[in-house]
PDB file of C-alpha atoms in Angstrom:
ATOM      1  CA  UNK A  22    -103.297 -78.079 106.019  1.00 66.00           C
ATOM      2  CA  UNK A  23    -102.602 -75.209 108.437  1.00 73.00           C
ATOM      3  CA  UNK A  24     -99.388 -74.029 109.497  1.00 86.00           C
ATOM      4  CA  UNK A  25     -98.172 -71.072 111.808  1.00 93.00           C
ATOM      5  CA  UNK A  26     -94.781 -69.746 110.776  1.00 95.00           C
ATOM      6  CA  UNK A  27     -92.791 -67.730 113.844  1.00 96.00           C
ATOM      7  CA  UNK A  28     -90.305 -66.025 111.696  1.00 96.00           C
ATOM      8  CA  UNK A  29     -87.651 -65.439 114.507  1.00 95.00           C
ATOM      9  CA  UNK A  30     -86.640 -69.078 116.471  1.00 95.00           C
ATOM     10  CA  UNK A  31     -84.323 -66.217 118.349  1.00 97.00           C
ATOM     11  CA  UNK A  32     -85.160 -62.910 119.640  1.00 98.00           C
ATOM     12  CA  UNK A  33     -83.165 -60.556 121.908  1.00 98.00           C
ATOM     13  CA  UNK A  34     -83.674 -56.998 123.390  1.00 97.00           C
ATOM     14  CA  UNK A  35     -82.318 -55.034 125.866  1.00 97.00           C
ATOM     15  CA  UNK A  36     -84.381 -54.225 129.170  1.00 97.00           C
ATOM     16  CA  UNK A  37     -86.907 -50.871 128.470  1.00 97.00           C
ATOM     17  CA  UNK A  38     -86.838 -51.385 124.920  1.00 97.00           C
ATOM     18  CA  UNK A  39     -89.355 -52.318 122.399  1.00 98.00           C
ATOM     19  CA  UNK A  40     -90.496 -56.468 121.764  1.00 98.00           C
ATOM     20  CA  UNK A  41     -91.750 -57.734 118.294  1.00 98.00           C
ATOM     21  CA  UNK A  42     -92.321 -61.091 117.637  1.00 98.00           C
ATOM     22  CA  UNK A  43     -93.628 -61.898 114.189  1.00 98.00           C
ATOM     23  CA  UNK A  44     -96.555 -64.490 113.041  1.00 97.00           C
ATOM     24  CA  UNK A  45     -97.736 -65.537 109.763  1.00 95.00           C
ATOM     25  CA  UNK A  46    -100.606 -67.708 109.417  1.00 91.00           C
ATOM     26  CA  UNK A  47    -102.013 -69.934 106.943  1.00 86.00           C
ATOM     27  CA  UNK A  48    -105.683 -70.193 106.772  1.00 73.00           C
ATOM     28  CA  UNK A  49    -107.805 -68.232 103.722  1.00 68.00           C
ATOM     29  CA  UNK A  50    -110.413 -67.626 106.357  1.00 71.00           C
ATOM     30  CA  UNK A  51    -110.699 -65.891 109.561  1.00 69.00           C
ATOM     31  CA  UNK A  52    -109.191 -67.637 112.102  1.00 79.00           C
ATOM     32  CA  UNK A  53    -109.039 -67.849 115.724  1.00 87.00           C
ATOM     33  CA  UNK A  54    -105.565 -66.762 116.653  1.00 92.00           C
ATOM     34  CA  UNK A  55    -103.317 -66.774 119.917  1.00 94.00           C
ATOM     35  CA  UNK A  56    -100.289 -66.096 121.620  1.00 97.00           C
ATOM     36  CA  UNK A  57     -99.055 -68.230 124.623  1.00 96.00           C
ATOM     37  CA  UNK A  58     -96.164 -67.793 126.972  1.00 96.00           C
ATOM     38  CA  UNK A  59     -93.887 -70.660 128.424  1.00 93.00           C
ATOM     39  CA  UNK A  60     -91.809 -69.728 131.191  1.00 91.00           C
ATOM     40  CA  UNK A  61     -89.144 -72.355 131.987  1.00 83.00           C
ATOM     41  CA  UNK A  62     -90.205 -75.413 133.531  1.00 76.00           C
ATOM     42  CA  UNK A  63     -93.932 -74.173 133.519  1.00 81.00           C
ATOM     43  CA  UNK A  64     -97.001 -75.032 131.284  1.00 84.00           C
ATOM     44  CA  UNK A  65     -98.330 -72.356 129.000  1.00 91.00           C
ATOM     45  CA  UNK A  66    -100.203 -69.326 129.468  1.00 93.00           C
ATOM     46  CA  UNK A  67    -102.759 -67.642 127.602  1.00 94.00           C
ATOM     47  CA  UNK A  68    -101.482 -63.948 127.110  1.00 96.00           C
ATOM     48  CA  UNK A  69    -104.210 -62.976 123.883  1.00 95.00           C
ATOM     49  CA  UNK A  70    -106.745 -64.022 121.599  1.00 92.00           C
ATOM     50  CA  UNK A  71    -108.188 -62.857 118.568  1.00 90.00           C
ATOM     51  CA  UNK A  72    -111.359 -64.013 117.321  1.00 80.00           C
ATOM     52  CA  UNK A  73    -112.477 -60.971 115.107  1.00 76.00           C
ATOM     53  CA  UNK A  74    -114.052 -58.811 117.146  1.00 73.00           C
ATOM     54  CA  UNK A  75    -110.776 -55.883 116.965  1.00 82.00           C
ATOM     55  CA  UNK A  76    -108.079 -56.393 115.040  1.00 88.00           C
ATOM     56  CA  UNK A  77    -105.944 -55.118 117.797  1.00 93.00           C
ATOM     57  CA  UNK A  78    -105.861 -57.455 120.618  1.00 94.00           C
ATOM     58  CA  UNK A  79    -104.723 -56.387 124.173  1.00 95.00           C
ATOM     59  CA  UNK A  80    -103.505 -59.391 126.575  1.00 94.00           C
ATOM     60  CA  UNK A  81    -101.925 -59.469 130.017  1.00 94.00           C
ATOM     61  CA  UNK A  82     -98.398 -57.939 131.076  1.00 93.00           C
ATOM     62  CA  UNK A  83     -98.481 -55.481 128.779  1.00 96.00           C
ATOM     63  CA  UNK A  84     -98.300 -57.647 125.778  1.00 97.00           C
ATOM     64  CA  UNK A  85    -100.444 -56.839 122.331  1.00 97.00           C
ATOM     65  CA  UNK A  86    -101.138 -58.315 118.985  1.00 97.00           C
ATOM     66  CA  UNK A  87    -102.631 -56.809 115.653  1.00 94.00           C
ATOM     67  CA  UNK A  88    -104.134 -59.010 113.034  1.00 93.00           C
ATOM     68  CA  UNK A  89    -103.614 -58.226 109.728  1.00 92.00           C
ATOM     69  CA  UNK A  90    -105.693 -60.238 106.892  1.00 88.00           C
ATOM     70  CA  UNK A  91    -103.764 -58.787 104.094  1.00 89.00           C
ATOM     71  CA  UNK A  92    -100.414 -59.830 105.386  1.00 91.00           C
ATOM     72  CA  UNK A  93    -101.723 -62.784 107.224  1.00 91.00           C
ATOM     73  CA  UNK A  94     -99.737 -61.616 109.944  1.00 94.00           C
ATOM     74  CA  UNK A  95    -100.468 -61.892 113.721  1.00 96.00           C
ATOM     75  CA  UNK A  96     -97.409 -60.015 115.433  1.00 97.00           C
ATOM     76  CA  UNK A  97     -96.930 -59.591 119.198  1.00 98.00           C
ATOM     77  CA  UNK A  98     -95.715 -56.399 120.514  1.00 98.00           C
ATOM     78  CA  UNK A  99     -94.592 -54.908 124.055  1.00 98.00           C
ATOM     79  CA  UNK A 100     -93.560 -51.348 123.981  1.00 97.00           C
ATOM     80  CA  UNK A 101     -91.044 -51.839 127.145  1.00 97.00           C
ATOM     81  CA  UNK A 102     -89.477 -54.939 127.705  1.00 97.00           C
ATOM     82  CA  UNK A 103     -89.186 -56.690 131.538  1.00 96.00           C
ATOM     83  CA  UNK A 104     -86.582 -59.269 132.314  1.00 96.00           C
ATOM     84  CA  UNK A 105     -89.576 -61.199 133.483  1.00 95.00           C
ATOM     85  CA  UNK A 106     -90.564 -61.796 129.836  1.00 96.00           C
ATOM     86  CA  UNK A 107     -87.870 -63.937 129.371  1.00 96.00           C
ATOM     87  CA  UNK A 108     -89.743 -66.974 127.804  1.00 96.00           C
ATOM     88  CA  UNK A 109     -90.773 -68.448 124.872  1.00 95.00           C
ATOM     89  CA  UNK A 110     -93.879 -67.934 122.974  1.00 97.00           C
ATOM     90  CA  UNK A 111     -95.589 -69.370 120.706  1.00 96.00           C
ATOM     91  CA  UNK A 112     -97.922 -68.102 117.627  1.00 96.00           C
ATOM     92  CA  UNK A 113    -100.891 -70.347 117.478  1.00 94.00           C
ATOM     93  CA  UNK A 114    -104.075 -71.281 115.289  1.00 90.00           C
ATOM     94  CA  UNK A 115    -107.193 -72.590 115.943  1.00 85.00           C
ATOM     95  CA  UNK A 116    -108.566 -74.618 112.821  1.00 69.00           C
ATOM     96  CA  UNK A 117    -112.462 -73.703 113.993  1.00 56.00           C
ATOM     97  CA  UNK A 118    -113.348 -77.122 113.398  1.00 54.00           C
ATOM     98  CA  UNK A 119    -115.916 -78.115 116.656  1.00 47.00           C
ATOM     99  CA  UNK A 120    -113.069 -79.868 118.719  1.00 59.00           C
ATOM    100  CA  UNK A 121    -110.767 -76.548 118.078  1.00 65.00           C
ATOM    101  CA  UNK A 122    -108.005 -78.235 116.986  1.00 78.00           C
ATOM    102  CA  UNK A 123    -104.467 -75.839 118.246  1.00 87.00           C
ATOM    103  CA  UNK A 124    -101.671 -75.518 115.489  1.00 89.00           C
ATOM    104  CA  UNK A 125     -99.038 -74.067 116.911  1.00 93.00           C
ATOM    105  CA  UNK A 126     -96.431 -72.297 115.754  1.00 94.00           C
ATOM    106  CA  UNK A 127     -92.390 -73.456 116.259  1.00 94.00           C
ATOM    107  CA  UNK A 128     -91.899 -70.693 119.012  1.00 95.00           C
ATOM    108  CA  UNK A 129     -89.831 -67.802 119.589  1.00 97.00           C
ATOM    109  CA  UNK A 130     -87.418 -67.817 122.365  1.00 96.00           C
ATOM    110  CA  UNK A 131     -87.118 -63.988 123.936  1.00 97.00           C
ATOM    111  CA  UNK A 132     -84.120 -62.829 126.095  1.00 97.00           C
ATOM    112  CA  UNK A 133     -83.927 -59.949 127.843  1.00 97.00           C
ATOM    113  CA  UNK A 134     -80.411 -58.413 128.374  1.00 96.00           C
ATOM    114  CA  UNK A 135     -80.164 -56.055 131.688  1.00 94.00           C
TER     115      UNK A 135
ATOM    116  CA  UNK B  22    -110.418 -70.223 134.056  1.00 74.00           C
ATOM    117  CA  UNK B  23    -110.125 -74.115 134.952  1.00 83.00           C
ATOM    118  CA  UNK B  24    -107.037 -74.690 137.389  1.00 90.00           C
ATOM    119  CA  UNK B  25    -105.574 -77.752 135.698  1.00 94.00           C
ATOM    120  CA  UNK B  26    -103.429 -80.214 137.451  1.00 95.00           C
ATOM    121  CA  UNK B  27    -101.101 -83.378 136.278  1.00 96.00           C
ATOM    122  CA  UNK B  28     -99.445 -86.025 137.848  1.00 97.00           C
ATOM    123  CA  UNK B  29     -96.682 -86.490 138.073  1.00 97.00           C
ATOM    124  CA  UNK B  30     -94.927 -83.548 137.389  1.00 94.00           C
ATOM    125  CA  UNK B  31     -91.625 -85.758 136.283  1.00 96.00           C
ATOM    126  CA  UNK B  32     -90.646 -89.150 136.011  1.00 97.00           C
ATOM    127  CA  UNK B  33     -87.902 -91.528 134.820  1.00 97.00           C
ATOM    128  CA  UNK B  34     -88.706 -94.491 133.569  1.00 97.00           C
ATOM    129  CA  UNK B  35     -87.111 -97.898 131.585  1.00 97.00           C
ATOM    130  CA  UNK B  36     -86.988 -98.803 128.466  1.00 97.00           C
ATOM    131  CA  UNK B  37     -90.290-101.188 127.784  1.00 97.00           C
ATOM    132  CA  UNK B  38     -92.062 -99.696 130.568  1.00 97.00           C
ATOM    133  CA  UNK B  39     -95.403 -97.840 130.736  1.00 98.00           C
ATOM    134  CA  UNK B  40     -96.616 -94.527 132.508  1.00 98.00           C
ATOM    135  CA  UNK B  41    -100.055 -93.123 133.506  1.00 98.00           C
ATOM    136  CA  UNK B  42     -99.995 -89.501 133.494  1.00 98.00           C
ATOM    137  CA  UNK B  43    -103.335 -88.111 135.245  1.00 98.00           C
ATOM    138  CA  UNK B  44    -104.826 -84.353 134.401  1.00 97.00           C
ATOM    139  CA  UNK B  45    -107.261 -83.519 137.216  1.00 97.00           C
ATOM    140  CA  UNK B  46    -109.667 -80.039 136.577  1.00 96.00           C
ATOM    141  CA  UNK B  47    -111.057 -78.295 139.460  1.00 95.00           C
ATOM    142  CA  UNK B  48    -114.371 -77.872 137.463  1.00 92.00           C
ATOM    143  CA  UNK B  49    -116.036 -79.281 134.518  1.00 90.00           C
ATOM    144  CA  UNK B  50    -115.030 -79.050 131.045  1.00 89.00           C
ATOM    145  CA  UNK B  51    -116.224 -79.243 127.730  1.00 85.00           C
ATOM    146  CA  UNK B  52    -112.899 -80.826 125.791  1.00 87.00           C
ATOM    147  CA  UNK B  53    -109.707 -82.489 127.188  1.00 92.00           C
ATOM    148  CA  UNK B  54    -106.919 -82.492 124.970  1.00 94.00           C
ATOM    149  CA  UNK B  55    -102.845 -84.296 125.026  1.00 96.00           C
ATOM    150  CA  UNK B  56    -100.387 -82.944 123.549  1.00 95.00           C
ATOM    151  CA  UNK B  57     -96.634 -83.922 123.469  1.00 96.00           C
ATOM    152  CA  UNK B  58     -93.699 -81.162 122.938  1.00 93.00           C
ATOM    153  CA  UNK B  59     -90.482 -83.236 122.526  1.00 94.00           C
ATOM    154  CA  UNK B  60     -87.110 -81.531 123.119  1.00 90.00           C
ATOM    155  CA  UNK B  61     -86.769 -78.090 121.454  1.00 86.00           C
ATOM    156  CA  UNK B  62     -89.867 -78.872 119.883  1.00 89.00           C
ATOM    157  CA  UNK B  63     -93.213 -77.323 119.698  1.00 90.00           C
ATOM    158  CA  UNK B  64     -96.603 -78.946 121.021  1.00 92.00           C
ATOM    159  CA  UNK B  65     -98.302 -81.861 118.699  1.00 92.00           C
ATOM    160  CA  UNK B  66    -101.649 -82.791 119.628  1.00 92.00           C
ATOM    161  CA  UNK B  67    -101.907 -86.125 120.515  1.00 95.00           C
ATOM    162  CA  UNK B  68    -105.405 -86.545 120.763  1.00 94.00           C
ATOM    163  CA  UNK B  69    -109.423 -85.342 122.556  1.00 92.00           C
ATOM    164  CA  UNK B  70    -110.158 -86.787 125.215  1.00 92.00           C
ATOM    165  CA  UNK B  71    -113.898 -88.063 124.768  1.00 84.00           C
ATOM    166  CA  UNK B  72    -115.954 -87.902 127.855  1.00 84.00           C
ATOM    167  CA  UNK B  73    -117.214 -91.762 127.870  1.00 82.00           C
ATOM    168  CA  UNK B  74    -115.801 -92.755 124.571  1.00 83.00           C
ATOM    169  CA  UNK B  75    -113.042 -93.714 122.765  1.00 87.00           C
ATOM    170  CA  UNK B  76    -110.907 -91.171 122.591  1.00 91.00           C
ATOM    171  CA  UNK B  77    -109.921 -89.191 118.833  1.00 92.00           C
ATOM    172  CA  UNK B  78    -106.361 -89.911 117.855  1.00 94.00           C
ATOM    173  CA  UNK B  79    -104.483 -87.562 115.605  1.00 92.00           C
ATOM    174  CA  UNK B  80    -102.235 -88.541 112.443  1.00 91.00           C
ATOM    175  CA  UNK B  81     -99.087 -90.424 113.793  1.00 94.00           C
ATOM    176  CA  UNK B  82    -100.847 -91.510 116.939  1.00 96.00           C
ATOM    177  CA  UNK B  83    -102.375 -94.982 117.959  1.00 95.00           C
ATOM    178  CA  UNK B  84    -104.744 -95.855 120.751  1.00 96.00           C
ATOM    179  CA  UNK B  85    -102.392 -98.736 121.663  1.00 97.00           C
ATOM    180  CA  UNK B  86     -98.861 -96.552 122.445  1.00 97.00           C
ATOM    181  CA  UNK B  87    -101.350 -94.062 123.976  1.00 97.00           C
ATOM    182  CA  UNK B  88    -104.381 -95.549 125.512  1.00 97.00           C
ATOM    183  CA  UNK B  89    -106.542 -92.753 126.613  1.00 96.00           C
ATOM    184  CA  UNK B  90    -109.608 -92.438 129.293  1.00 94.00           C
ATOM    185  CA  UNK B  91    -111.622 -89.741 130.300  1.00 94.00           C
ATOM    186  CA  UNK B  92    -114.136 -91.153 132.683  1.00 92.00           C
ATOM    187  CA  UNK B  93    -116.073 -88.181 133.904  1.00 92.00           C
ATOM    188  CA  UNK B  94    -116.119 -83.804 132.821  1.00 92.00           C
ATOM    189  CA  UNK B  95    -112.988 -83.464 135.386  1.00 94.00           C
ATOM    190  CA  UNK B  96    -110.619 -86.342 135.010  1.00 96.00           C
ATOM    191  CA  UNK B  97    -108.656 -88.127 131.989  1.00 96.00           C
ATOM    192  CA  UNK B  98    -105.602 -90.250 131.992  1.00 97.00           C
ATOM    193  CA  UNK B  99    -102.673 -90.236 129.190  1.00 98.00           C
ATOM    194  CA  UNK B 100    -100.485 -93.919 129.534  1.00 98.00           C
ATOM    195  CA  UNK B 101     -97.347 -93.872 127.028  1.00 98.00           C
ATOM    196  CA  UNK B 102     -96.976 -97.375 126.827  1.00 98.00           C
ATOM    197  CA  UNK B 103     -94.090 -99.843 125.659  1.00 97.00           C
ATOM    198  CA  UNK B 104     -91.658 -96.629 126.053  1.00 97.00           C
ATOM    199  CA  UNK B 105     -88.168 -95.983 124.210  1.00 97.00           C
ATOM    200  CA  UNK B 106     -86.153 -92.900 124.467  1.00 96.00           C
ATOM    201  CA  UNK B 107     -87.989 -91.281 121.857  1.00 96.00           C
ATOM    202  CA  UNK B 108     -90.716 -90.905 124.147  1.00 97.00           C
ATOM    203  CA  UNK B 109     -88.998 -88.599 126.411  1.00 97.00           C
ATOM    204  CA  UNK B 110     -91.031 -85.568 126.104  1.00 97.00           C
ATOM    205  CA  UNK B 111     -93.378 -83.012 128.219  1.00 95.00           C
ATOM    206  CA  UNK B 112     -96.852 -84.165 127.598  1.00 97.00           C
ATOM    207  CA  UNK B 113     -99.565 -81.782 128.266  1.00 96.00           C
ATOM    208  CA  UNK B 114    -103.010 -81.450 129.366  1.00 96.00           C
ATOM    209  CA  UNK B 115    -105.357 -78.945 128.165  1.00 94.00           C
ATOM    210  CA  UNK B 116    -109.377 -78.191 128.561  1.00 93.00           C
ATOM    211  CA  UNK B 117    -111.565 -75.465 126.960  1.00 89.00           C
ATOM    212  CA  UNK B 118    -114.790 -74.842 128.600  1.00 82.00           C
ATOM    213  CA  UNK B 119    -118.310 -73.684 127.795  1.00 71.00           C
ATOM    214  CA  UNK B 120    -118.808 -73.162 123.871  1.00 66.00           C
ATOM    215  CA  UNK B 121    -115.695 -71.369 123.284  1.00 64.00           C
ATOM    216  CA  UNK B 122    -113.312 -74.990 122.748  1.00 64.00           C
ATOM    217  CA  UNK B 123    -111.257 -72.903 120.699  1.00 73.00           C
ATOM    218  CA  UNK B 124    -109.699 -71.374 123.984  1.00 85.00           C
ATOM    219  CA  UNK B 125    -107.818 -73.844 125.788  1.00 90.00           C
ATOM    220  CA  UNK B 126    -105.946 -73.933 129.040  1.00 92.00           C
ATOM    221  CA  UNK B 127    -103.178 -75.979 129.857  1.00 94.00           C
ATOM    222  CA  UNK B 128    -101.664 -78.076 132.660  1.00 94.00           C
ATOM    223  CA  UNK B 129     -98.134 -77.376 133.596  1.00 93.00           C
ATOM    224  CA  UNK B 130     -97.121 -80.444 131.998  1.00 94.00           C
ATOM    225  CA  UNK B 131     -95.273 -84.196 132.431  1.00 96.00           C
ATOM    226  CA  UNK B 132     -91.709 -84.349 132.021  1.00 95.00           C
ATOM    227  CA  UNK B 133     -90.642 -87.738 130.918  1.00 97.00           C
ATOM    228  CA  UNK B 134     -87.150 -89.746 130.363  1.00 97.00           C
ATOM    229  CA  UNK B 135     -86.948 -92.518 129.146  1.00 97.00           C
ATOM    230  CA  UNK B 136     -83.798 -94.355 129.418  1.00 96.00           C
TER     231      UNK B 136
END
């Protein structure tokens, strides 16, 4: 079975200052891969997608993710942080089946201290 | 991409009760999903929505606690029925369109309580 691992349930930076967010996925093929934002009290937003093409992804708000197949790793980066990306966000698979079944990861709560 | 709405937004409800949630897409879709994310928890699909069938339940879930319809490409329904305070959740719509169902989009969600 899949499984997305978010290896921080807690992440905290300081305004200006660099974000990492780390992802390890399962799957022994390529996978579709994601990041999503959830603001609070809102649904979730697409910020990236990988689907092979570059393993460097660029989303919106400044956000980017590289995929690397030898770590299985899928981390999410922002060079400067904004108190508006106070969120959570999760790490997320897509199984590639033909109904694109989403395994998500357990999500990484950001804070961003003034 | 698809501007997704649900109804309602929030509700409280009793104990032995039963809720409709509705997820309403400003254009057609290829897939409909539901998803639940309980408290502190992170999404579990539920099920796909089926346009004019029965709809495809995942492990855990049965069609009679959560009866699903999706009459038409724009429209599907989600009814938690028989509901105890374990239901009390955010349950999500989502859609992926054209031949990229991998790529979903989501709704911005159904906060329930049940007391």
């Amino acid at each position: 079975a899949q499984s997305v691992t978010q290896l921080d349930s807690h992440v905290s930076v300081s305004e200006g200052t660099p974000v990492l967010l780390r992802c390890n996925y399962s799957s022994s093929y390529s996978p579709s891969l994601f990041w999503y934002v959830q603001h609070p009290n809102k649904g979730l937003q697409l910020l990236l997608k990988y689907t092979s093409a570059a393993t460097l992804v660029k989303g919106i708000n400044g956000f980017e993710a590289e995929f690397k197949k030898s770590e299985t790793s899928f981390h999410l980066t922002k060079p400067s942080a904004h108190m508006s990306d106070a969120a959570e966000y999760f790490c997320v698979e897509s199984g590639g089946t033909s109904y694109g079944k989403l395994t998500f990861g357990q999500g990484t709560i950001l804070t961003v201290h003034p | 991409s698809a501007v997704i709405s649900q109804k309602p937004s929030r509700d409280i409800c009793q104990r032995g009760t039963s809720l409709t949630i509705q997820c309403q897409v400003d254009s057609q879709v290829t897939m409909m999903f539901w998803y639940r994310q309980q408290p502190g928890q992170s999404l579990t699909l539920i099920a796909t929505a089926n346009q004019g069938s029965e709809a495809t339940y995942e492990s855990g879930f049965v069609i009679d606690k959560f009866p699903i319809s999706r009459p038409n490409l724009t429209f599907s329904t989600l009814t938690v029925s028989n509901m105890s305070p374990e239901d009390s959740s955010i349950y999500l719509c989502s859609v992926s369109q054209g031949e990229s169902t991998d790529t979903q989009y989501f709704g911005p969600g159904t906060r329930l309580t049940v007391l």
